Coordinates of C-alpha atoms and ligand atoms in Angstrom, one line a residue:
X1 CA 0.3 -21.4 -76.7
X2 CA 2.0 -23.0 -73.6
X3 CA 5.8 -20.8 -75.0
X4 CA 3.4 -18.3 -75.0
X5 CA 2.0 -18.7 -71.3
X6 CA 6.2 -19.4 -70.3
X7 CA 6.8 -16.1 -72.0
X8 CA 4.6 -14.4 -70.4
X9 CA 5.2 -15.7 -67.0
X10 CA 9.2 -14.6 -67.4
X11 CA 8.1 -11.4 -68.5
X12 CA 6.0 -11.1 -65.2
X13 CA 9.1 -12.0 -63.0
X14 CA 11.3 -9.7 -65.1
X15 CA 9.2 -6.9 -64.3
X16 CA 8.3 -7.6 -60.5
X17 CA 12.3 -8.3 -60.0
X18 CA 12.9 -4.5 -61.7
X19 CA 10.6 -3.2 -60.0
X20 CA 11.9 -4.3 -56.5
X21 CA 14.9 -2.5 -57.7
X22 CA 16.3 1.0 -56.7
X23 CA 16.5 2.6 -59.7
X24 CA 13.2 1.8 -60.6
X25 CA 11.3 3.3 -57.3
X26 CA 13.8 6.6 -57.9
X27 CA 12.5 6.7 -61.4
X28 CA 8.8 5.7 -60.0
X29 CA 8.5 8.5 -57.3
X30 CA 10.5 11.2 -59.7
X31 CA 7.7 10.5 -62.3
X32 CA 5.0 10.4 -59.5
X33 CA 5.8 13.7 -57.8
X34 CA 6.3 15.2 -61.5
X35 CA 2.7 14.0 -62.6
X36 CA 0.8 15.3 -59.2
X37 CA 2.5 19.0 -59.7
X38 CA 1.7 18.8 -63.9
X39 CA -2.0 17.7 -62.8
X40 CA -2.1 20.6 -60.2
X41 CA -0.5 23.3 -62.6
X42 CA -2.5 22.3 -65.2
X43 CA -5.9 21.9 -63.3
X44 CA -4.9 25.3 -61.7
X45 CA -4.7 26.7 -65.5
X46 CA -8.1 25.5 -66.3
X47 CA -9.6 26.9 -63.5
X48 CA -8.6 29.9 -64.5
X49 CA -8.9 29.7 -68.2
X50 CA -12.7 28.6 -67.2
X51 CA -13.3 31.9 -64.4
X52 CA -12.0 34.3 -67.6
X53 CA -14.4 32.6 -69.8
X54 CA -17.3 32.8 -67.4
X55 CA -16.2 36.9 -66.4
X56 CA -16.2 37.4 -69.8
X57 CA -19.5 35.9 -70.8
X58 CA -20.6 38.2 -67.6
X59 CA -19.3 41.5 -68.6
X60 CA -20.9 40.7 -72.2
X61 CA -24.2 40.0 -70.9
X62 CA -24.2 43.4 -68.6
X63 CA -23.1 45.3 -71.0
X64 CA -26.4 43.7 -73.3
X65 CA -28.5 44.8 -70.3
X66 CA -27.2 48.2 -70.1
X67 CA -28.0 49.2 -73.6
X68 CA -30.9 47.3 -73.1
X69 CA -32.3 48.9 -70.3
X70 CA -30.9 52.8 -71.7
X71 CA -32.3 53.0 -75.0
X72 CA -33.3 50.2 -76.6
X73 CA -36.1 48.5 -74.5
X74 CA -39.2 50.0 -73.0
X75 CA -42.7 48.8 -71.6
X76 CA -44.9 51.1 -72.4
X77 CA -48.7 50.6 -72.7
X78 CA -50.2 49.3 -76.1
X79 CA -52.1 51.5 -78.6
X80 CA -55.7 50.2 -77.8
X81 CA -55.7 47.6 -75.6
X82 CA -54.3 49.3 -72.5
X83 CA -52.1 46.5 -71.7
X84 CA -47.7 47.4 -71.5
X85 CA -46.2 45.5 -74.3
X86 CA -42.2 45.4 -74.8
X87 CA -41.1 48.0 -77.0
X88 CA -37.6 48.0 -78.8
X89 CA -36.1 51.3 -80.4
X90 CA -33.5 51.2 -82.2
X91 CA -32.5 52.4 -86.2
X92 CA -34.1 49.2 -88.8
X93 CA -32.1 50.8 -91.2
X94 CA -28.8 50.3 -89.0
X95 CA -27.5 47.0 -89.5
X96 CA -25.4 46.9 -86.7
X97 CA -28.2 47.2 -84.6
X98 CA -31.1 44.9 -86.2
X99 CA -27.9 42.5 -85.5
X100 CA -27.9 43.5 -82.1
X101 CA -32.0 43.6 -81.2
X102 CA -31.7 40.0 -83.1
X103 CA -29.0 39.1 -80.4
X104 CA -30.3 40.0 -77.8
X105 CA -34.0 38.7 -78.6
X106 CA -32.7 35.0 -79.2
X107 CA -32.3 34.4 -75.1
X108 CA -35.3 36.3 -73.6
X109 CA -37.7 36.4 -71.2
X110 CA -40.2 39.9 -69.9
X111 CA -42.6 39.1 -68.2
X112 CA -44.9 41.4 -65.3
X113 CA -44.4 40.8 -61.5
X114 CA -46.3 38.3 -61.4
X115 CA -44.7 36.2 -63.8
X116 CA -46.8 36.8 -66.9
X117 CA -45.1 36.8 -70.1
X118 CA -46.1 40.6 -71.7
X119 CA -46.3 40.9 -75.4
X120 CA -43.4 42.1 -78.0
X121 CA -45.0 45.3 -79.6
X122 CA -42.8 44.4 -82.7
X123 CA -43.6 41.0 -83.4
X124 CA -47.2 40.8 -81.3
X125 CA -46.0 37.3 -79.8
X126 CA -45.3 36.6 -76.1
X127 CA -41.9 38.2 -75.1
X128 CA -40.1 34.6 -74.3
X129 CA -37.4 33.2 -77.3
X130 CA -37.9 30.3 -78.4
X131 CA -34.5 28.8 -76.3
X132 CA -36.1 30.5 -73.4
X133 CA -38.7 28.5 -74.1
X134 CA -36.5 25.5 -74.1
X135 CA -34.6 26.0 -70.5
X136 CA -35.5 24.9 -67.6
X137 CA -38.8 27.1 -66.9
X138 CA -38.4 30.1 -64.6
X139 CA -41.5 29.3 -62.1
X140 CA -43.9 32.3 -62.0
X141 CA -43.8 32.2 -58.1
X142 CA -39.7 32.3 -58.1
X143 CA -40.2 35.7 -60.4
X144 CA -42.3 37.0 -58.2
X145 CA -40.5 36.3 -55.4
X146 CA -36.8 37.4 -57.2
X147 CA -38.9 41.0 -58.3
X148 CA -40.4 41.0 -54.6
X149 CA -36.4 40.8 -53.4
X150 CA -35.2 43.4 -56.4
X151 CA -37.5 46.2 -55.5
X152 CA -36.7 45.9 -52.2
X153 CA -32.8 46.0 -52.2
X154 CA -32.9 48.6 -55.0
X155 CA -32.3 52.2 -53.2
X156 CA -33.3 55.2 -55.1
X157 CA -30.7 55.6 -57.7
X158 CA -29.2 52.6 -57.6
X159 CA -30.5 49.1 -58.5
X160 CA -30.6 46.2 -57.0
X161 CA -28.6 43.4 -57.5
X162 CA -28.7 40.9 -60.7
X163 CA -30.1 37.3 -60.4
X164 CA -27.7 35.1 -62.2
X165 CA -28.5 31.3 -63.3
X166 CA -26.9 28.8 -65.4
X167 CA -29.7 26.7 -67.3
X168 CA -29.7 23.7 -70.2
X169 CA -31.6 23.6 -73.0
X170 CA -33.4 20.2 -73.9
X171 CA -29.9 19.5 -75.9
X172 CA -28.0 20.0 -73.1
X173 CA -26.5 23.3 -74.1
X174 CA -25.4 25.4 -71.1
X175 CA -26.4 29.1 -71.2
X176 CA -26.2 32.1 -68.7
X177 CA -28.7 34.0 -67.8
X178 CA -28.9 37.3 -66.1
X179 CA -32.1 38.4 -64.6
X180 CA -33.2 41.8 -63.4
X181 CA -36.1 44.4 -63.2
X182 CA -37.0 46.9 -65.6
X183 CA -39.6 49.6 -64.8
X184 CA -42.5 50.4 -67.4
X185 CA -42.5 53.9 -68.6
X186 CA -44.2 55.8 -66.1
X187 CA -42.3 54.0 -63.1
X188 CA -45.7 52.5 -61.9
X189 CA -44.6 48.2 -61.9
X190 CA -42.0 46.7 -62.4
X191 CA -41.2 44.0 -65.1
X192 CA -38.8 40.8 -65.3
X193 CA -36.2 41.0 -67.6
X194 CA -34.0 37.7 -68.4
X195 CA -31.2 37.6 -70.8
X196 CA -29.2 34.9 -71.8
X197 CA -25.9 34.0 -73.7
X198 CA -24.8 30.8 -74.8
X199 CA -21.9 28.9 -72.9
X200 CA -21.2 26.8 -75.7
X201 CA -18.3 28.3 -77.0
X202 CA -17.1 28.6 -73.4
X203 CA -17.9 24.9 -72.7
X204 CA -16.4 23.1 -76.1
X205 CA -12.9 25.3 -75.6
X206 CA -12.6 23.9 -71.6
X207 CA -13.4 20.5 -73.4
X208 CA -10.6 20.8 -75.9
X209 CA -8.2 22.3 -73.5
X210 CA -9.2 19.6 -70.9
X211 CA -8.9 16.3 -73.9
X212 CA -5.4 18.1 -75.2
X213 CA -4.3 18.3 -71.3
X214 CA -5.2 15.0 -70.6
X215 CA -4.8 12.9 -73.1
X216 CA -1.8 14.5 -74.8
X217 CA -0.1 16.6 -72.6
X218 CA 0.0 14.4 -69.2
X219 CA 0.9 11.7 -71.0
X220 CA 3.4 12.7 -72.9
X221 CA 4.9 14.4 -69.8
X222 CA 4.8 11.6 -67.4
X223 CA 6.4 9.3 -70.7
X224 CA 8.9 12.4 -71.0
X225 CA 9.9 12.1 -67.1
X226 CA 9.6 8.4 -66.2
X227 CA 12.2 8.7 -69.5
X228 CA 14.0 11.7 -67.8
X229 CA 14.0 9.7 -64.3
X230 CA 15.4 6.5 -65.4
X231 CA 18.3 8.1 -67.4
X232 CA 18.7 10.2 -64.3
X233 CA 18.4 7.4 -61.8
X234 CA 20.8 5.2 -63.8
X235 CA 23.3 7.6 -63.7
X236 CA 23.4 8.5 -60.1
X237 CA 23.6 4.9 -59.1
X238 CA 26.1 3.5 -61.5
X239 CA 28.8 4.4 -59.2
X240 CA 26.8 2.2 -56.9
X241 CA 27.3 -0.7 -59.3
X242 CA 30.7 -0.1 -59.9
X243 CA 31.5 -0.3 -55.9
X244 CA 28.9 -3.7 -56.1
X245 CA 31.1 -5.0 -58.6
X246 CA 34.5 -3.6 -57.0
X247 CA 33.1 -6.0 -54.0
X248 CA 32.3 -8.7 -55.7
X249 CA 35.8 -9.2 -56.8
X250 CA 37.5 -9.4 -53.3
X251 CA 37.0 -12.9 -52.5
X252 CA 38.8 -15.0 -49.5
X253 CA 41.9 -15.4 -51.1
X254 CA 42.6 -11.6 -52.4
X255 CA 41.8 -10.0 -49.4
X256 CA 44.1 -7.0 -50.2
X257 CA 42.3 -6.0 -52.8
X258 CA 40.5 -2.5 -52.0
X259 CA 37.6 -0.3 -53.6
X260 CA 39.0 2.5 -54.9
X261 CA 37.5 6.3 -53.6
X262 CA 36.0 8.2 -56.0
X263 CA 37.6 10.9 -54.1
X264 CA 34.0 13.0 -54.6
X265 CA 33.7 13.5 -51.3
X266 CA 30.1 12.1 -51.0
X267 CA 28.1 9.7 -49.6
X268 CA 29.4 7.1 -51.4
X269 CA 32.8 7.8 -50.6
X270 CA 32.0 7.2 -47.1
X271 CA 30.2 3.8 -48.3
X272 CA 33.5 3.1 -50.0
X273 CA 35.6 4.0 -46.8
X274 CA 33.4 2.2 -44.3
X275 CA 33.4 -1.1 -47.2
X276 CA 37.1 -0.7 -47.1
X277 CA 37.7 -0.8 -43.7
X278 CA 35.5 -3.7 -42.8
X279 CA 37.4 -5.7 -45.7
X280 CA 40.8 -4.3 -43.7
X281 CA 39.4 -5.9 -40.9
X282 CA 38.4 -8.7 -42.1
X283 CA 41.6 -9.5 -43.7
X284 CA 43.3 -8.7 -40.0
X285 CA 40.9 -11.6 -38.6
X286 CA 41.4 -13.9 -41.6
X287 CA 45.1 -13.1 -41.2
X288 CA 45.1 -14.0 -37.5
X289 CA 42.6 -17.3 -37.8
X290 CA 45.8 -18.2 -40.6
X291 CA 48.5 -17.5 -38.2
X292 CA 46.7 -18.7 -35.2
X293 CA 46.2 -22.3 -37.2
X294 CA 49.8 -22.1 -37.7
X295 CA 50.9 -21.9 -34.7
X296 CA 48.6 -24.4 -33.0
X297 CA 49.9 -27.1 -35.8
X298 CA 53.7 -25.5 -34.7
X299 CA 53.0 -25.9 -30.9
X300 CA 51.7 -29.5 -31.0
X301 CA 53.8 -30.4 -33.6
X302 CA 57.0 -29.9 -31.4
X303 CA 55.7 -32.3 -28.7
X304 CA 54.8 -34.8 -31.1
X305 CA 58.0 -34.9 -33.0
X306 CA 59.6 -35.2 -29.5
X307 CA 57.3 -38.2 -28.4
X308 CA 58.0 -40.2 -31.3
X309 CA 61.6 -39.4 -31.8
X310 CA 61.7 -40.4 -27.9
X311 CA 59.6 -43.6 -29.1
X312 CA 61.6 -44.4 -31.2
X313 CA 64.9 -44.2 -30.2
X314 CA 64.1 -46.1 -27.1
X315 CA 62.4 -49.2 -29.6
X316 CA 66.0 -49.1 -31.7
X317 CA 68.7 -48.8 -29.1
X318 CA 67.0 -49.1 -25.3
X319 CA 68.0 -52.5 -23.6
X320 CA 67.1 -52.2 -19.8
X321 CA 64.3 -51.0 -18.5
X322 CA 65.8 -48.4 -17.2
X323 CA 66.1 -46.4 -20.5
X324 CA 63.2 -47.8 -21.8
X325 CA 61.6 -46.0 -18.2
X326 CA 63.4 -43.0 -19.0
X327 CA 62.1 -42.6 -23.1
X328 CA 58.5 -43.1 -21.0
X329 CA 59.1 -40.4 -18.9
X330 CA 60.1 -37.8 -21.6
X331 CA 57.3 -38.9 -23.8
X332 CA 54.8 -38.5 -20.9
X333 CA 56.6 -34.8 -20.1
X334 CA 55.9 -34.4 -23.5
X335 CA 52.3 -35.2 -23.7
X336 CA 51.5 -33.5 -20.8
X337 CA 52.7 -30.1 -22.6
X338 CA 50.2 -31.2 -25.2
X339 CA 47.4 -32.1 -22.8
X340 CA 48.5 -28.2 -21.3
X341 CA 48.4 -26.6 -24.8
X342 CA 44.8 -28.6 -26.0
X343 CA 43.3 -27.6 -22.1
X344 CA 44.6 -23.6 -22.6
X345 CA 42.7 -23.4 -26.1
X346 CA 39.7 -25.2 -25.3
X347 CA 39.2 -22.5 -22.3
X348 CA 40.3 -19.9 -24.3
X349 CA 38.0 -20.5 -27.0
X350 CA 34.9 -21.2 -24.3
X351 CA 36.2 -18.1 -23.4
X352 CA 36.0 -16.0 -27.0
X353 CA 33.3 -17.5 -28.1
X354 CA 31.2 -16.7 -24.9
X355 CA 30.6 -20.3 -23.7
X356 CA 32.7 -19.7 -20.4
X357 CA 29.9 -17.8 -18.3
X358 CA 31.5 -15.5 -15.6
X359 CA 29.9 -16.4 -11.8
X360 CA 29.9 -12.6 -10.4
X361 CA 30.3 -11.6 -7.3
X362 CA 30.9 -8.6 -5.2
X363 CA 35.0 -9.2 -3.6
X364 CA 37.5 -7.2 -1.4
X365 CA 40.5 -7.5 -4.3
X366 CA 42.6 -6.6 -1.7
X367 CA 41.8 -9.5 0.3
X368 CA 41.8 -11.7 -2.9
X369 CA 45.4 -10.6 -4.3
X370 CA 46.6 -10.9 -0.4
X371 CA 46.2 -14.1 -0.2
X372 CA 47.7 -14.4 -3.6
X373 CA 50.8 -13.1 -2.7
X374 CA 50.9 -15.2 0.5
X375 CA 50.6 -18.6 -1.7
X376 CA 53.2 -17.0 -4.3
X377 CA 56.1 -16.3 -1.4
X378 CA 57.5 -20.0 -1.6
X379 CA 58.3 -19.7 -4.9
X380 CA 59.4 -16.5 -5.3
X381 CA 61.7 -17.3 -2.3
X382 CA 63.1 -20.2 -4.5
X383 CA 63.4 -18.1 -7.5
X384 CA 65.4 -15.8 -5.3
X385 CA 62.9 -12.9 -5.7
X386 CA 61.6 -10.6 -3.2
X387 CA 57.7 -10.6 -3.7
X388 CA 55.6 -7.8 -1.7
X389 CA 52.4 -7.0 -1.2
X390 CA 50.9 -3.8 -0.6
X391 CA 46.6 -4.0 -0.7
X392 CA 44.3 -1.3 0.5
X393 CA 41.1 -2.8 2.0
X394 CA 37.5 -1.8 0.4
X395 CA 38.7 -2.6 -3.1
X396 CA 35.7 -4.0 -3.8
X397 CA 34.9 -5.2 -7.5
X398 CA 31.9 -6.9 -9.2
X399 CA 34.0 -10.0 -10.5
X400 CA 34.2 -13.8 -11.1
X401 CA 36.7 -14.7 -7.9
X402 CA 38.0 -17.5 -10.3
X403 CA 38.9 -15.9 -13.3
X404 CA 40.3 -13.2 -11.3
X405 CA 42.7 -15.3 -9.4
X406 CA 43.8 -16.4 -12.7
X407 CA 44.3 -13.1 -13.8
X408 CA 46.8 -12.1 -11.1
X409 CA 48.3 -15.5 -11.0
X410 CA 49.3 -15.8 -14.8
X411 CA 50.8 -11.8 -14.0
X412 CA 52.7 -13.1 -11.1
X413 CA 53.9 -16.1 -12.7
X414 CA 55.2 -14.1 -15.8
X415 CA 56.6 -11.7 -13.1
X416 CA 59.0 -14.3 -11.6
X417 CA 59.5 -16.0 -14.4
X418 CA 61.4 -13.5 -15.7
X419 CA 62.6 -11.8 -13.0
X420 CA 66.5 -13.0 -12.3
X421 CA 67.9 -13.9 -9.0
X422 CA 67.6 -10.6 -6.6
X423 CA 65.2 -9.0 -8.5
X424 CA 61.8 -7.8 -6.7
X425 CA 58.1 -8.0 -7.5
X426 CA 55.3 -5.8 -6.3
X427 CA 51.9 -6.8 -5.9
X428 CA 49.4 -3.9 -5.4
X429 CA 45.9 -2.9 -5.2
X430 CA 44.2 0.5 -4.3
X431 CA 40.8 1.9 -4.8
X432 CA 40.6 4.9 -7.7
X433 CA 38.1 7.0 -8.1
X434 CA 34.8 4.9 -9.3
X435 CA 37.3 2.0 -10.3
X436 CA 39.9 0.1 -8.6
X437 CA 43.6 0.0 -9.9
X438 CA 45.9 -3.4 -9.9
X439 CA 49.5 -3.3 -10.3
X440 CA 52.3 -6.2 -11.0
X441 CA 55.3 -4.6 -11.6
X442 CA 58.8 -6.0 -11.3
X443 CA 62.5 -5.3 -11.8
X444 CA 63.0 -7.9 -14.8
X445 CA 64.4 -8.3 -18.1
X446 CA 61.9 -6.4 -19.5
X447 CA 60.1 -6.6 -23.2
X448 CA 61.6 -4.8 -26.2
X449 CA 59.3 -1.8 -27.7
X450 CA 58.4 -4.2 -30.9
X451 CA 57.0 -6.9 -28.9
X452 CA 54.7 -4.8 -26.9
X453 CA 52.0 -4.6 -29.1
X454 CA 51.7 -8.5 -29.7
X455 CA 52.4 -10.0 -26.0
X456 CA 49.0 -10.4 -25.8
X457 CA 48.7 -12.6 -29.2
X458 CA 47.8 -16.5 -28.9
X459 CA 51.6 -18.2 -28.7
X460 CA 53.3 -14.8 -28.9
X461 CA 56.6 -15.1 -26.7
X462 CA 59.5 -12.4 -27.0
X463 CA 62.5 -14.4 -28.2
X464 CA 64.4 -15.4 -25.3
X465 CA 68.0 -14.0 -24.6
X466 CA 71.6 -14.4 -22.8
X467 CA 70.4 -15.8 -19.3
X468 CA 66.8 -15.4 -19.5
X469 CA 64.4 -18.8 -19.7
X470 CA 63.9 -20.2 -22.5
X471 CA 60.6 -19.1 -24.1
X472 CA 59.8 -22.3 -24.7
X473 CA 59.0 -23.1 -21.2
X474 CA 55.6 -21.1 -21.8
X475 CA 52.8 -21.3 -24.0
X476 CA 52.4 -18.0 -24.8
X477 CA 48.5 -17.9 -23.9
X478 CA 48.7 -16.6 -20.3
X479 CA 48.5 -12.6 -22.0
X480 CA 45.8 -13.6 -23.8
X481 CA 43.5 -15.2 -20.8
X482 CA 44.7 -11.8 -18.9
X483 CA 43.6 -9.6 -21.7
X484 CA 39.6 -11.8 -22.5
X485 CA 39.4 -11.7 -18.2
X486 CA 39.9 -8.3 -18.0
X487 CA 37.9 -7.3 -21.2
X488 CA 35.0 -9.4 -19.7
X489 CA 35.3 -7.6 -16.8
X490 CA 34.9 -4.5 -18.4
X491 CA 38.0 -3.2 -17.2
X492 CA 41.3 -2.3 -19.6
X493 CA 44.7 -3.5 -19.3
X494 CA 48.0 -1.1 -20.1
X495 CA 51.9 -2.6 -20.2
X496 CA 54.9 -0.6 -19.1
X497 CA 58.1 -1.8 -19.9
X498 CA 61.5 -0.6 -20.4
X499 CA 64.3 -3.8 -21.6
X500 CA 66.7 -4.5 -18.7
X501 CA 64.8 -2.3 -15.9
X502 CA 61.6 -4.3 -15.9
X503 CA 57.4 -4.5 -16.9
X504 CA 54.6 -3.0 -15.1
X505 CA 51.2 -4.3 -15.8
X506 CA 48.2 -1.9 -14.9
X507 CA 44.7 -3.4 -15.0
X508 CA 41.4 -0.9 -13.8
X509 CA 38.0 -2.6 -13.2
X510 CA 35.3 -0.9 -12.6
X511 CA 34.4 -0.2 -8.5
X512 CA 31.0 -2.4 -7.7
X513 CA 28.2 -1.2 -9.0
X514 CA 30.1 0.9 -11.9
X515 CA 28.8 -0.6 -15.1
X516 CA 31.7 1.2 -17.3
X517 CA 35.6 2.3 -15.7
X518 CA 35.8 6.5 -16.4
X519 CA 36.7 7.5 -19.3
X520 CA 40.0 8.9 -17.9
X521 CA 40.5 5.6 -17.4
X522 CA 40.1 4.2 -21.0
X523 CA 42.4 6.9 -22.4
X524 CA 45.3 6.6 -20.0
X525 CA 45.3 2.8 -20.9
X526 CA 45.4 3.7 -24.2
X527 CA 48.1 5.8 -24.3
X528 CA 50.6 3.5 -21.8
X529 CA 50.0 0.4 -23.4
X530 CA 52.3 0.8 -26.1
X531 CA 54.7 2.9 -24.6
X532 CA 58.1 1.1 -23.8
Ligands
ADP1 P1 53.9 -17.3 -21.5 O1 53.0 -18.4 -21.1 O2 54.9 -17.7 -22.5 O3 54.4 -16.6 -20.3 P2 52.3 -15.0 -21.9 O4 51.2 -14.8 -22.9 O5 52.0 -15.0 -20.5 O6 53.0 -16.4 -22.3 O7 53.4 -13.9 -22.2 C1 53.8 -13.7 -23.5 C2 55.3 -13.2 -23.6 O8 55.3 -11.9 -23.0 C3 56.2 -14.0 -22.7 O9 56.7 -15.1 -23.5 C4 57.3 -13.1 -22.4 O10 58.2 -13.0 -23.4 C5 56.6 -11.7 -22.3 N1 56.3 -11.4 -20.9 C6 55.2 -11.5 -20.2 N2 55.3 -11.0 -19.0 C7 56.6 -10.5 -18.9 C8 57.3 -9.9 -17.8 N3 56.8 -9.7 -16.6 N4 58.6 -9.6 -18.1 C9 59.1 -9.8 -19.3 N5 58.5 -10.4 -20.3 C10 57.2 -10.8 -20.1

């Protein structure tokens, strides 16, 4: 009993998890909207199979009346006692009509205008059948009042309109009745004719057709189409489960793996693409969190190896304290790149990851990169560099005056760094239309065409050549603080270069009170940044 109750219970959760699934509700609402139109088409048909049935049952029962009220049926007073009894003529010795009279005379009622039942000559008994007898009675004042209205709409020549009724026997049989006025011979009163045919016939064939519909035919359809749907639904969403499964199979460590297109040109193609490109992505970040790993181990790795080669060399062979002074110093040089490396990356990933907030305020960049320059001249003079200026006032930016003087001051310091002896550098700033454009450009060794893309990379430096510092002398993160600033200024960032000639570095922020830079802007950056 308790497997049972387990059984049952899995069964349950088996059928609530399908039924949360896709192919389930596709299969659910295809067999639901197929059911409503069967149920409308078929309860369309039967009101119309049910109409026929009751205009034939009409036309059958007018056509009684007319042979009725032509030949067959007269009131005409009695022999002796004065009084208009119902007299039928017609041929006894015809069969076809005895058959008829016999019809006709099982649903009947004649009565006068007042709602007397009048005599049948023939049988001398009232002129009401015996399933007349049985319906719901006809009240004499309703006759009288239904004669009242016939004689009155009926013009000369033409006769007023039939009652019609639907009435139940004691059994519940449904019959029709059709009601009307019949004058007596001499056109003196008129009489109350009912006539009635049995729906029976009509009734048991809407029941069959309604039990067959119902119970066979709605059921067997909506079985049919849920069976239809599901087969249908399966197949339009296997190549869902093939991409599901095509997914599932590109893990961490086979990032290159890709869905392949089904080349249909559909929907799911462009699920496929739009899968495929965020794995492509993906795989670029998981490449880059790999290489930037590796080069932070590379990078403090160097200075370490130093310190302790230093360290040691100065335990094994130092004997005054003069070289043991000196191994200090080059281990403390040494640790003070790798206090300068840890400090870069810890601000640069405040930076990334949003922790760094920006203190905004509205500045003259002008003013700012002026006194910039001024601060730069000593060095540049000792570098042997000539450094100008050349800022137009009203340059005025929405921007964190810290960060920005960073910005410019990692440019500048790149700029003389590899600018040789008698080289120049230009510092400028002028306001653009809705933004305001920042140039550092100088006459330096330049960067070759395939390091342009990466400058801006963590620990990227271009390898270092003939008389030109030695790359090792940087970090390789001031690009990459450049590139966050001026991306969290909303502003965009384009390179210039040419090997030999020199580098210009273009950065447009957005003027004060510009949320976004143009989009000339955007697009000019995009095409310079590359170029060499
Ligand atoms: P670093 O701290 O080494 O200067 P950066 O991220 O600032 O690192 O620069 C990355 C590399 O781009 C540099 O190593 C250098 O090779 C190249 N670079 C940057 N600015 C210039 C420039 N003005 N002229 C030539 N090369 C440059």
């Amino acid at each position: 009993m308790r497997m049972r109750a387990r059984d049952l219970y899995r069964l349950g959760r088996e059928l609530r998890r399908a039924s949360r699934g896709l192919r389930f509700r596709l299969t659910a609402t295809y067999a639901g909207l197929f059911v409503v139109l069967l149920v409308g088409a078929v309860w369309l048909a039967r009101t119309q199979l049910s109409g026929n049935l009751d205009t034939l049952a009409t036309e059958s029962l007018d056509e009684d009346w007319t042979a009725l009220k032509g030949s067959i049926l007269r009131i005409e007073p009695a022999g002796d006692s004065g009084e208009n009894e119902a007299w039928w003529q017609y041929d006894k010795d015809d069969p076809d009509e005895t058959t008829f009279v016999l019809d006709i005379k099982k649903v009947l009622l004649i009565t006068d205008s007042r709602g007397q039942v009048i005599q049948d000559h023939e049988t001398q008994e009232p002129a009401e059948s015996t399933i007349y007898q049985d319906l719901t009675p006809d009240r004499p004042a309703d006759i009288q009042q239904r004669v009242r209205q016939w004689v009155k709409a009926s013009k000369p020549g033409q006769a007023g309109r039939p009652f019609w009724m639907q009435k139940r026997d004691s059994k519940g049989n449904l019959y029709l009745i059709r009601a009307a006025v019949m004058w007596d011979e001499h056109r003196r009163a008129p009489y109350y004719v009912a006539l009635g045919t049995s729906l029976v016939k009509n009734e048991e064939i809407l029941r069959r057709y309604s039990v067959m519909i119902f119970a066979g035919v709605i059921p067997g359809a909506t079985l049919l189409g849920w069976l239809v749907g599901w087969l249908v639904a399966g197949r339009a969403l296997t190549p869902v489960r093939d991409v599901a499964q095509a997914a599932q199979r590109i893990t961490g460590s086979n990032l290159g793996l890709r869905i392949p297109s089904r080349h249909a040109g559909d929907e799911l193609d462009y699920l496929i693409l739009t899968f495929n490109r965020m794995i492509e992505r993906l795989e670029a970040s998981f490449r880059q969190m790999k290489q930037f790993s590796a080069d932070v181990s590379h990078e403090l790795r160097t200075p370490i190896t130093g310190i302790r080669g230093q360290l040691e060399v100065a335990l094994m062979t130092a004997g005054t304290t003069e070289q043991y002074r000196e191994a200090m110093f080059n281990a403390l040089q040494d640790i003070d790149r790798l206090s300068q490396i840890v400090r870069a990356l810890l601000l640069l990933s405040q930076a990334e990851s949003g922790q760094l907030a920006l203190l905004k305020t509205r500045l003259d960049l002008g003013l700012v990169l002026e006194d910039l320059a001024e601060q730069f001249q000593i060095p540049a003079e000792g570098a042997g560099v000539r450094l100008s200026a050349e800022c137009a006032r009203s340059c005025f930016v929405d921007a964190d005056r810290v960060q920005i003087e960073r910005m410019v001051t990692n440019l500048l310091s790149n700029a003389l760094k590899f600018t040789p002896e008698g080289g120049e550098v230009r510092l400028r700033a002028q306001p653009l239309d809705g933004s305001v454009e920042v140039v550092v450009e100088d006459t330096g060794r330049g960067i070759p065409a395939k390091d342009l893309p990466h400058i801006f990379d963590r620990f990227y430096r271009v390898p270092g050549s003939g008389t030109a510092p030695a790359p090792e002398q940087g970090l390789g993160l001031g690009l990459s603080f450049v590139s966050w600033i001026v991306k969290a200024h909303n502003g965009v960032i384009a390179v210039r270069s040419a090997p030999g000639e020199g580098t210009r570095f273009t950065i447009t922020l957005p003027a004060a009170g510009a949320a976004a830079l143009p989009e000339r802007v955007t697009e000019d950056a995009s095409q310079t940044t590359e170029l060499a």
